Amino acid sequence: MKTKNNFCGLMLGLVLFTAPSHAAVTQVNGSGEVTGATGVLVSGNLYDVEFFIGTCLDVFTNCVEGNHDFAFSTASDAAAAAQAIFDQVFPVNTAGHPSYVTGYNVLGGNVVFGRVASYHFTDPAGNFVSDFAARNYIPYGYARWSESTAAPPTAEFAFQQLTNIGNTALVRLDGTGSFDPDAGDVLTFQWTVDGMADCVGNLALCGVIDIPLGFGAHDVTLTVTDPEGASDEITKTVTLNPAELAVLEIDKSKVKFTENSYVKFHGEIGLPFGEDYTTLLAEAVANIYVAGVEILPPATVVFMPEVGADEWEYEGNEATNGISKFKIDWKGARYRFKESDYPINIKSHIITPTETVLTLKYKMKDIGGPFQMDIDGLALIEVDALGGATTVTAGVLIEMEEAGKEIALTLPFTLVDTSIITLSGTVTRVLYVVEGLKGSIGRFELEANFDASPFPAGAATLPRTIDLDIDVGAQRYFGSASLGESELSVKKDKWRSK
């Protein structure tokens, strides 16, 4: 790297300075004297600076006006460099040098910096000489600058949608792809999501973070900063898609092509794991294709009664949206573990996007001693030899339903199909929740009228296909089901499912 030398100087006027936002890395000798610094930010560029004793000719290649090799050759640049020393080099050493303070004034050619004697900014030859001699603390006369050898970092991150339950998703933001060419540099990570700061810290704390985000598009910015203060940032749009329905299956279907043409469906519908119908806005959108032709554009149905009802029912005027009937009969999401010869059984009361309530029954006589239950590493419940239950996990509530036999657990998270329950202690068992978890399942019935004019061949129309899309709730949980030729038979003027 080519070295550029200069003096920096000429501070004019009265200025009050505040604490800096950028701090360089100082170099201090065994006597506690500041001999220089690396990563000094001057006008957007990084420099290293060394303080030297001697005359101008001793320190620099040439001190003659018009024939010098100063790094800063104008008064404004030299002043900015001198100011950078005060802002970034001296204040960070206040702990080791109590005479240094972060507030100071620049007046004419003299600077008062705590009890440190005067710094003289002189320009005897018009070369912007800066004298940084400081009695007692920095016995150096000149500052020599060079372009910093420190390279700036590069920000990069990846993201992954870990869950798709409820009206939010858990998203992993991974910034470990960021790097700094300078070996040994420890980066600081700062995440900003939709303009709000989320996590600021080192690699261990903020290199990888998991955060809940609502479905839709989010602007995520990662800024990485090295110890010299150089930084880089990258912004990406993170788009999260709504969760898909756990199931949408057509059991029976009928399409009539002649007068008063209609389509009818009966089938099964299931919400995503972790979502319960009792928390949903009672509305849905239906969209139907017959033989590849859209016979029912997306139509929104608002059911009666509303939130919390087991049965959603709509009896409509088909002239309004084409739908004459739409019903869903729900059952809530549930989890159950029970074996006839095992002394512990678990049953859910309710599973919502934000919490899970479980009943834990146990027979201490058969178990014979204390045991622990761990759920996804997020909750730890300890049951003693008498059946008393405790937890050290924040947010977990325990209610004793029957002393020594049964407890109710309220967990501040959702039990999902990937969850694992681990029993340890006197009893040991690993329970994979997917084996006993059922989503919020319901039966649906849908009828709609349509214009049959696009089907002059009637029931002989090809291809013989039906496609049904249903979105549920304000979140628009999406499901799709289809029937093909092998699943549909022709009966006079109708198609019927086999």
Coordinates of C-alpha atoms in Angstrom, one line a residue:
M1 CA 0.0 0.0 0.0
K2 CA 1.4 3.4 -1.0
T3 CA 2.0 5.7 2.0
K4 CA 0.8 9.3 1.9
N5 CA 2.2 11.7 4.5
N6 CA 1.0 15.1 5.7
F7 CA 0.4 17.5 8.5
C8 CA -3.2 18.4 9.2
G9 CA -4.2 21.6 10.8
L10 CA -5.8 25.0 10.9
M11 CA -8.7 24.9 13.4
L12 CA -10.6 28.2 13.2
G13 CA -13.5 29.5 15.3
L14 CA -15.3 28.3 18.4
V15 CA -16.9 24.9 18.1
L16 CA -18.5 22.6 20.7
F17 CA -18.0 18.9 20.0
T18 CA -20.0 16.0 21.3
A19 CA -19.1 12.3 21.8
P20 CA -18.1 10.6 18.5
S21 CA -20.1 7.9 16.7
H22 CA -17.0 6.3 15.3
A23 CA -14.0 5.2 17.4
A24 CA -10.7 4.2 16.0
V25 CA -8.4 1.5 17.4
T26 CA -5.6 3.3 19.4
Q27 CA -2.0 2.3 19.8
V28 CA -0.6 2.9 23.3
N29 CA 3.0 2.2 24.3
G30 CA 4.2 0.9 27.6
S31 CA 4.4 4.4 29.1
G32 CA 0.7 5.0 28.4
E33 CA 1.4 7.3 25.6
V34 CA -0.9 7.2 22.5
T35 CA 1.4 6.7 19.6
G36 CA -1.2 6.3 16.8
A37 CA -4.4 4.7 15.7
T38 CA -5.8 2.6 13.0
G39 CA -9.2 2.9 11.3
V40 CA -9.6 6.7 11.7
L41 CA -12.5 7.8 9.5
V42 CA -11.9 11.0 7.6
S43 CA -14.5 12.3 5.1
G44 CA -15.8 8.8 4.5
N45 CA -12.3 7.1 4.1
L46 CA -10.3 5.1 6.6
Y47 CA -6.7 6.0 7.5
D48 CA -4.0 4.9 9.9
V49 CA -2.2 7.7 11.8
E50 CA 1.1 7.7 13.6
F51 CA 2.4 10.5 16.0
F52 CA 6.1 11.4 15.6
I53 CA 8.7 13.5 17.5
G54 CA 10.9 15.7 15.3
T55 CA 10.9 18.5 12.8
C56 CA 8.9 18.5 9.6
L57 CA 11.9 17.4 7.6
D58 CA 12.6 14.6 10.1
V59 CA 9.2 13.1 9.7
F60 CA 8.2 13.8 6.1
T61 CA 9.8 13.3 2.7
N62 CA 9.4 16.9 1.8
C63 CA 8.1 19.9 3.6
V64 CA 8.4 22.5 0.9
E65 CA 5.2 24.1 -0.2
G66 CA 4.1 22.8 -3.6
N67 CA 6.5 19.9 -3.4
H68 CA 5.3 17.8 -0.4
D69 CA 3.7 14.4 -0.1
F70 CA 1.1 15.3 2.5
A71 CA -2.1 13.1 2.5
F72 CA -4.3 16.2 2.9
S73 CA -3.3 19.1 0.9
T74 CA -6.1 21.6 1.6
A75 CA -7.0 23.4 4.8
S76 CA -10.5 21.8 5.0
D77 CA -9.1 18.3 4.6
A78 CA -6.4 18.8 7.1
A79 CA -8.8 20.3 9.5
A80 CA -11.1 17.3 9.1
A81 CA -8.2 15.0 9.8
A82 CA -7.2 16.9 12.9
Q83 CA -10.8 16.9 14.1
A84 CA -11.0 13.1 13.5
I85 CA -8.1 12.6 15.9
F86 CA -9.9 14.4 18.7
D87 CA -13.3 12.7 17.9
Q88 CA -12.1 9.2 17.4
V89 CA -8.7 8.6 19.0
F90 CA -8.5 10.5 22.3
P91 CA -12.0 10.0 23.7
V92 CA -11.8 6.2 23.7
N93 CA -8.9 6.4 26.1
T94 CA -10.6 8.3 28.8
A95 CA -10.5 5.4 31.2
G96 CA -6.7 5.0 31.0
H97 CA -6.1 8.7 30.8
P98 CA -8.3 10.6 33.1
S99 CA -7.1 13.9 31.7
Y100 CA -8.8 13.2 28.4
V101 CA -12.4 14.3 28.2
T102 CA -14.9 14.0 25.3
G103 CA -16.0 17.6 25.4
Y104 CA -13.5 20.3 24.3
N105 CA -13.3 23.6 22.5
V106 CA -11.3 24.7 19.5
L107 CA -10.4 28.4 19.7
G108 CA -8.1 30.0 17.3
G109 CA -4.9 28.1 17.2
N110 CA -5.3 26.5 20.6
V111 CA -7.2 23.5 21.9
V112 CA -8.0 22.9 25.5
F113 CA -8.4 19.1 26.1
G114 CA -9.0 18.5 29.8
R115 CA -5.8 19.1 31.7
V116 CA -3.6 18.2 28.7
A117 CA -1.6 21.3 27.8
S118 CA -2.2 23.1 24.6
Y119 CA -2.2 21.6 21.1
H120 CA -1.0 24.1 18.6
F121 CA -2.3 24.2 15.1
T122 CA 0.2 26.3 13.2
D123 CA 1.0 26.8 9.6
P124 CA 4.4 28.5 9.5
A125 CA 5.1 27.6 5.9
G126 CA 1.6 27.4 4.5
N127 CA 1.8 23.6 4.6
F128 CA -1.0 23.0 7.1
V129 CA 1.4 21.9 9.8
S130 CA -0.3 20.3 12.8
D131 CA 1.6 20.1 16.0
F132 CA 0.1 17.4 18.3
A133 CA 2.7 17.8 21.0
A134 CA 0.9 17.3 24.4
R135 CA 2.9 17.8 27.5
N136 CA 2.9 14.8 29.9
Y137 CA 0.7 12.5 27.8
I138 CA 1.6 12.6 24.1
P139 CA 5.1 13.8 23.5
Y140 CA 4.8 13.8 19.7
G141 CA 5.0 16.7 17.4
Y142 CA 3.4 15.5 14.1
A143 CA 0.8 13.2 12.7
R144 CA 1.7 11.1 9.7
W145 CA -1.3 9.5 7.8
S146 CA -1.5 6.5 5.5
E147 CA -4.4 4.9 3.8
S148 CA -5.7 2.3 6.1
T149 CA -4.8 -1.3 5.5
A150 CA -8.0 -2.4 7.1
A151 CA -10.5 -3.6 4.5
P152 CA -14.2 -3.1 5.0
P153 CA -16.5 -6.0 5.7
T154 CA -19.1 -7.4 3.4
A155 CA -22.7 -8.0 4.6
E156 CA -24.7 -11.0 3.4
F157 CA -27.6 -13.0 4.8
A158 CA -29.9 -15.8 4.0
F159 CA -33.4 -16.4 5.4
Q160 CA -35.6 -19.5 6.0
Q161 CA -39.2 -19.8 7.0
L162 CA -39.1 -22.3 9.9
T163 CA -42.8 -22.6 10.6
N164 CA -46.1 -21.6 8.9
I165 CA -48.6 -21.7 11.7
G166 CA -51.2 -19.2 12.7
N167 CA -51.1 -15.7 11.3
T168 CA -47.3 -15.5 11.8
A169 CA -44.3 -17.5 10.8
L170 CA -41.0 -18.1 12.6
V171 CA -38.2 -16.9 10.3
R172 CA -34.5 -17.6 10.6
L173 CA -32.2 -14.7 9.5
D174 CA -28.6 -16.0 9.0
G175 CA -25.9 -13.5 8.7
T176 CA -22.9 -15.9 8.9
G177 CA -22.3 -15.4 5.2
S178 CA -20.9 -11.9 6.1
F179 CA -17.1 -11.7 6.2
D180 CA -14.2 -9.4 6.7
P181 CA -10.9 -9.8 4.8
D182 CA -9.0 -8.7 7.8
A183 CA -8.1 -11.8 9.8
G184 CA -9.2 -11.7 13.4
D185 CA -11.7 -8.9 13.0
V186 CA -14.8 -9.4 15.2
L187 CA -17.9 -8.1 13.4
T188 CA -20.9 -6.4 15.0
F189 CA -24.2 -7.4 13.5
Q190 CA -27.3 -5.2 13.4
W191 CA -30.6 -6.4 12.1
T192 CA -33.4 -4.0 11.1
V193 CA -36.8 -5.3 10.1
D194 CA -39.3 -2.9 8.5
G195 CA -37.3 0.0 9.9
M196 CA -37.2 -1.2 13.4
A197 CA -33.9 -2.3 15.0
D198 CA -34.1 -6.0 16.2
C199 CA -30.8 -7.3 17.3
V200 CA -27.4 -5.6 17.8
G201 CA -24.4 -7.7 18.9
N202 CA -21.6 -10.0 18.0
L203 CA -21.7 -13.2 16.0
A204 CA -22.8 -15.4 18.9
L205 CA -25.6 -13.0 19.9
C206 CA -26.9 -11.7 16.5
G207 CA -25.2 -13.7 13.7
V208 CA -28.3 -15.9 13.5
I209 CA -31.6 -14.9 14.9
D210 CA -35.1 -16.4 14.8
I211 CA -38.0 -13.9 14.8
P212 CA -41.8 -14.1 14.3
L213 CA -43.1 -12.2 11.3
G214 CA -46.6 -11.8 9.9
F215 CA -47.3 -13.1 6.4
G216 CA -46.5 -10.7 3.6
A217 CA -43.4 -8.8 2.5
H218 CA -40.9 -7.4 4.9
D219 CA -37.8 -5.3 4.3
V220 CA -34.8 -6.8 6.3
T221 CA -31.5 -5.0 6.5
L222 CA -28.3 -6.4 7.9
T223 CA -25.4 -4.0 8.8
V224 CA -22.0 -5.4 9.7
T225 CA -19.3 -3.3 11.2
D226 CA -15.7 -4.1 11.9
P227 CA -13.6 -2.8 14.8
E228 CA -12.2 0.0 12.7
G229 CA -15.8 1.3 12.1
A230 CA -16.0 0.3 8.5
S231 CA -19.4 -1.1 7.7
D232 CA -21.5 -2.6 4.9
E233 CA -25.2 -3.3 4.7
I234 CA -27.5 -5.3 2.6
T235 CA -31.3 -5.2 2.3
K236 CA -33.6 -7.9 1.1
T237 CA -37.3 -8.3 0.8
V238 CA -38.4 -11.3 2.8
T239 CA -41.8 -12.5 1.6
L240 CA -43.7 -15.0 3.8
N241 CA -46.6 -17.0 2.2
P242 CA -49.7 -17.9 4.2
A243 CA -49.8 -21.4 5.6
E244 CA -51.5 -24.0 3.5
L245 CA -54.4 -25.9 4.8
A246 CA -53.4 -29.2 6.4
V247 CA -56.0 -31.0 4.2
L248 CA -58.5 -30.2 1.5
E249 CA -60.1 -33.3 0.0
I250 CA -63.1 -33.8 -2.2
D251 CA -65.1 -36.9 -1.2
K252 CA -68.1 -36.3 -3.4
S253 CA -68.7 -33.9 -6.3
K254 CA -71.4 -33.4 -8.9
V255 CA -71.5 -31.0 -11.9
K256 CA -74.8 -30.4 -13.9
F257 CA -74.4 -28.8 -17.3
T258 CA -78.0 -28.3 -18.4
E259 CA -80.7 -26.0 -17.2
N260 CA -80.0 -24.5 -13.7
S261 CA -76.4 -25.7 -14.0
Y262 CA -74.6 -26.2 -10.7
V263 CA -71.6 -27.7 -9.0
K264 CA -71.6 -29.4 -5.6
F265 CA -68.9 -30.6 -3.3
H266 CA -68.6 -32.5 0.0
G267 CA -65.3 -33.1 1.6
E268 CA -62.8 -32.6 4.4
I269 CA -60.9 -29.5 5.3
G270 CA -58.2 -29.0 7.9
L271 CA -56.4 -25.9 9.2
P272 CA -52.6 -25.7 9.4
F273 CA -51.0 -27.3 12.5
G274 CA -51.0 -24.8 15.3
E275 CA -54.2 -23.0 14.2
D276 CA -57.6 -23.5 15.7
Y277 CA -60.9 -22.6 14.1
T278 CA -62.0 -20.8 17.3
T279 CA -59.4 -18.1 16.6
L280 CA -60.4 -17.5 13.0
L281 CA -62.5 -14.8 11.4
A282 CA -65.4 -16.8 10.0
E283 CA -64.9 -16.2 6.3
A284 CA -63.6 -18.0 3.3
V285 CA -62.9 -17.5 -0.4
A286 CA -63.9 -20.2 -3.0
N287 CA -62.7 -20.5 -6.6
I288 CA -63.8 -23.2 -9.0
Y289 CA -62.6 -24.4 -12.4
V290 CA -64.4 -27.0 -14.6
A291 CA -62.6 -28.4 -17.6
G292 CA -60.0 -25.7 -17.1
V293 CA -62.6 -22.9 -17.3
E294 CA -63.1 -20.7 -14.4
I295 CA -66.8 -21.0 -13.5
L296 CA -66.6 -19.3 -10.1
P297 CA -64.1 -16.4 -9.8
P298 CA -62.8 -15.9 -6.3
A299 CA -65.8 -15.2 -4.2
T300 CA -65.7 -14.2 -0.5
V301 CA -68.2 -15.7 1.9
V302 CA -68.8 -14.4 5.4
F303 CA -70.3 -17.1 7.5
M304 CA -72.9 -16.9 10.3
P305 CA -72.5 -17.3 13.2
E306 CA -69.1 -15.7 13.5
V307 CA -65.8 -16.4 15.5
G308 CA -65.8 -19.4 17.8
A309 CA -68.7 -21.4 16.4
D310 CA -68.3 -25.1 15.6
E311 CA -70.4 -24.7 12.5
W312 CA -69.9 -22.0 9.9
E313 CA -72.9 -21.7 7.6
Y314 CA -73.8 -19.6 4.6
E315 CA -77.0 -19.7 2.7
G316 CA -76.6 -17.1 -0.1
N317 CA -78.2 -15.6 -3.1
E318 CA -76.3 -17.2 -5.9
A319 CA -77.0 -14.1 -8.0
T320 CA -74.6 -12.2 -5.7
N321 CA -71.5 -14.3 -6.0
G322 CA -72.6 -17.6 -7.5
I323 CA -72.5 -19.5 -4.2
S324 CA -75.8 -20.8 -2.9
K325 CA -74.5 -22.8 0.1
F326 CA -71.3 -23.1 2.0
K327 CA -70.9 -24.9 5.3
I328 CA -68.0 -26.0 7.4
D329 CA -68.4 -28.1 10.6
W330 CA -65.1 -27.8 12.6
K331 CA -63.3 -29.8 15.2
G332 CA -60.3 -28.2 17.0
A333 CA -56.7 -29.2 16.7
R334 CA -55.7 -31.8 19.3
Y335 CA -52.8 -33.9 20.5
R336 CA -53.1 -37.2 22.4
F337 CA -50.6 -39.7 23.8
K338 CA -52.0 -42.7 25.6
E339 CA -50.9 -46.3 25.8
S340 CA -52.6 -48.9 28.0
D341 CA -49.4 -50.1 29.7
Y342 CA -47.7 -46.7 30.1
P343 CA -48.1 -44.7 33.3
I344 CA -48.2 -41.3 31.7
N345 CA -50.7 -39.8 29.2
I346 CA -50.9 -36.4 27.6
K347 CA -53.9 -34.7 26.1
S348 CA -54.4 -31.2 24.7
H349 CA -57.2 -28.9 25.7
I350 CA -56.5 -26.3 23.0
I351 CA -53.7 -25.5 20.5
T352 CA -53.6 -21.9 19.2
P353 CA -51.0 -19.9 17.3
T354 CA -49.6 -18.5 20.6
E355 CA -50.1 -21.1 23.3
T356 CA -50.9 -24.8 24.1
V357 CA -52.8 -26.1 27.0
L358 CA -52.1 -29.8 28.0
T359 CA -53.3 -32.2 30.6
L360 CA -50.6 -34.4 32.0
K361 CA -51.8 -37.5 34.0
Y362 CA -49.3 -39.8 35.7
K363 CA -49.4 -42.8 38.1
M364 CA -46.6 -42.3 40.6
K365 CA -47.1 -45.7 42.0
D366 CA -46.2 -47.3 38.7
I367 CA -43.5 -44.8 37.8
G368 CA -41.7 -45.2 41.1
G369 CA -39.8 -42.0 41.3
P370 CA -39.3 -38.4 39.9
F371 CA -39.3 -37.6 36.2
Q372 CA -38.9 -34.7 33.9
M373 CA -40.7 -33.7 30.7
D374 CA -38.9 -31.5 28.1
I375 CA -40.9 -30.0 25.2
D376 CA -38.8 -28.8 22.3
G377 CA -36.2 -27.4 24.7
L378 CA -38.7 -24.6 25.3
A379 CA -40.3 -25.9 28.5
L380 CA -39.0 -28.2 31.3
I381 CA -41.4 -29.6 33.9
E382 CA -40.1 -31.6 36.9
V383 CA -42.3 -34.0 38.8
D384 CA -41.0 -35.1 42.2
A385 CA -41.5 -38.5 43.8
L386 CA -44.8 -37.4 45.4
G387 CA -46.2 -36.1 42.1
G388 CA -45.6 -32.4 42.8
A389 CA -44.8 -30.5 39.6
T390 CA -42.6 -27.4 39.2
T391 CA -40.9 -25.6 36.3
V392 CA -38.1 -23.1 36.0
T393 CA -39.2 -22.1 32.5
A394 CA -40.5 -18.5 32.2
G395 CA -44.0 -18.3 30.8
V396 CA -45.0 -21.9 31.7
L397 CA -48.0 -22.2 34.0
I398 CA -48.8 -25.3 36.1
E399 CA -52.1 -25.9 37.7
M400 CA -52.6 -29.0 39.9
E401 CA -55.8 -30.6 38.8
E402 CA -55.6 -33.7 41.1
A403 CA -52.8 -33.8 43.8
G404 CA -50.0 -36.1 42.8
K405 CA -51.9 -37.3 39.7
E406 CA -52.8 -34.7 37.2
I407 CA -51.6 -31.2 36.2
A408 CA -52.7 -28.7 33.5
L409 CA -49.8 -27.0 31.6
T410 CA -50.1 -23.7 29.8
L411 CA -47.2 -23.3 27.3
P412 CA -46.4 -20.0 25.7
F413 CA -45.8 -21.6 22.3
T414 CA -47.5 -23.8 19.8
L415 CA -47.2 -27.5 19.7
V416 CA -46.6 -28.4 16.1
D417 CA -46.0 -31.6 14.1
T418 CA -42.2 -31.3 14.4
S419 CA -42.3 -31.0 18.2
I420 CA -40.6 -33.6 20.4
I421 CA -41.5 -34.4 24.0
T422 CA -38.7 -36.1 26.0
L423 CA -39.4 -37.9 29.2
S424 CA -36.4 -38.6 31.4
G425 CA -35.6 -39.7 35.0
T426 CA -37.3 -42.7 36.4
V427 CA -39.2 -43.1 33.1
T428 CA -37.6 -42.5 29.7
R429 CA -39.4 -42.0 26.4
V430 CA -39.2 -39.8 23.3
L431 CA -42.6 -38.8 21.9
Y432 CA -42.8 -37.5 18.3
V433 CA -45.8 -35.2 18.5
V434 CA -46.7 -35.8 14.8
E435 CA -47.8 -39.3 15.8
G436 CA -50.6 -38.0 18.0
L437 CA -51.3 -34.6 16.5
K438 CA -54.4 -33.8 14.4
G439 CA -55.0 -30.5 12.9
S440 CA -58.2 -28.6 13.2
I441 CA -60.3 -30.8 10.9
G442 CA -63.8 -30.1 9.5
R443 CA -66.3 -31.3 6.9
F444 CA -67.4 -28.9 4.2
E445 CA -70.3 -28.6 1.8
L446 CA -70.2 -26.2 -1.1
E447 CA -72.8 -25.5 -3.8
A448 CA -72.6 -22.9 -6.6
N449 CA -74.5 -22.1 -9.8
F450 CA -72.7 -21.2 -13.0
D451 CA -73.2 -20.2 -16.6
A452 CA -72.9 -23.4 -18.7
S453 CA -72.7 -21.6 -22.1
P454 CA -68.9 -22.2 -22.3
F455 CA -69.7 -26.0 -22.4
P456 CA -71.8 -26.6 -25.4
A457 CA -70.9 -30.3 -25.3
G458 CA -72.4 -30.6 -21.8
A459 CA -71.3 -33.6 -19.9
A460 CA -69.2 -34.7 -22.9
T461 CA -66.8 -31.8 -22.3
L462 CA -63.1 -32.6 -22.2
P463 CA -60.9 -32.5 -20.3
R464 CA -63.1 -34.0 -17.5
T465 CA -61.5 -32.1 -14.6
I466 CA -62.7 -30.1 -11.5
D467 CA -60.4 -27.8 -9.5
L468 CA -61.4 -26.3 -6.2
D469 CA -59.5 -23.7 -4.2
I470 CA -60.5 -22.5 -0.8
D471 CA -58.9 -19.9 1.4
V472 CA -59.9 -19.7 5.0
G473 CA -59.9 -16.9 7.6
A474 CA -58.5 -13.4 7.4
Q475 CA -55.1 -15.1 6.9
R476 CA -56.4 -16.8 3.8
Y477 CA -55.0 -20.2 4.6
F478 CA -54.9 -21.8 1.2
G479 CA -55.9 -25.3 0.0
S480 CA -56.5 -26.9 -3.4
A481 CA -58.1 -30.1 -4.5
S482 CA -58.7 -31.6 -7.9
L483 CA -60.6 -34.5 -9.6
G484 CA -59.6 -35.9 -12.9
E485 CA -61.1 -38.2 -15.5
S486 CA -60.3 -41.4 -13.6
E487 CA -62.2 -40.0 -10.6
L488 CA -65.3 -38.6 -12.5
S489 CA -68.0 -40.5 -14.3
V490 CA -70.6 -39.2 -16.8
K491 CA -74.3 -39.7 -15.9
K492 CA -76.6 -38.2 -18.5
D493 CA -76.1 -34.4 -18.1
K494 CA -73.8 -34.6 -15.1
W495 CA -70.4 -35.5 -13.9
R496 CA -70.3 -37.4 -10.6
S497 CA -67.4 -38.4 -8.5
K498 CA -66.8 -42.2 -8.4

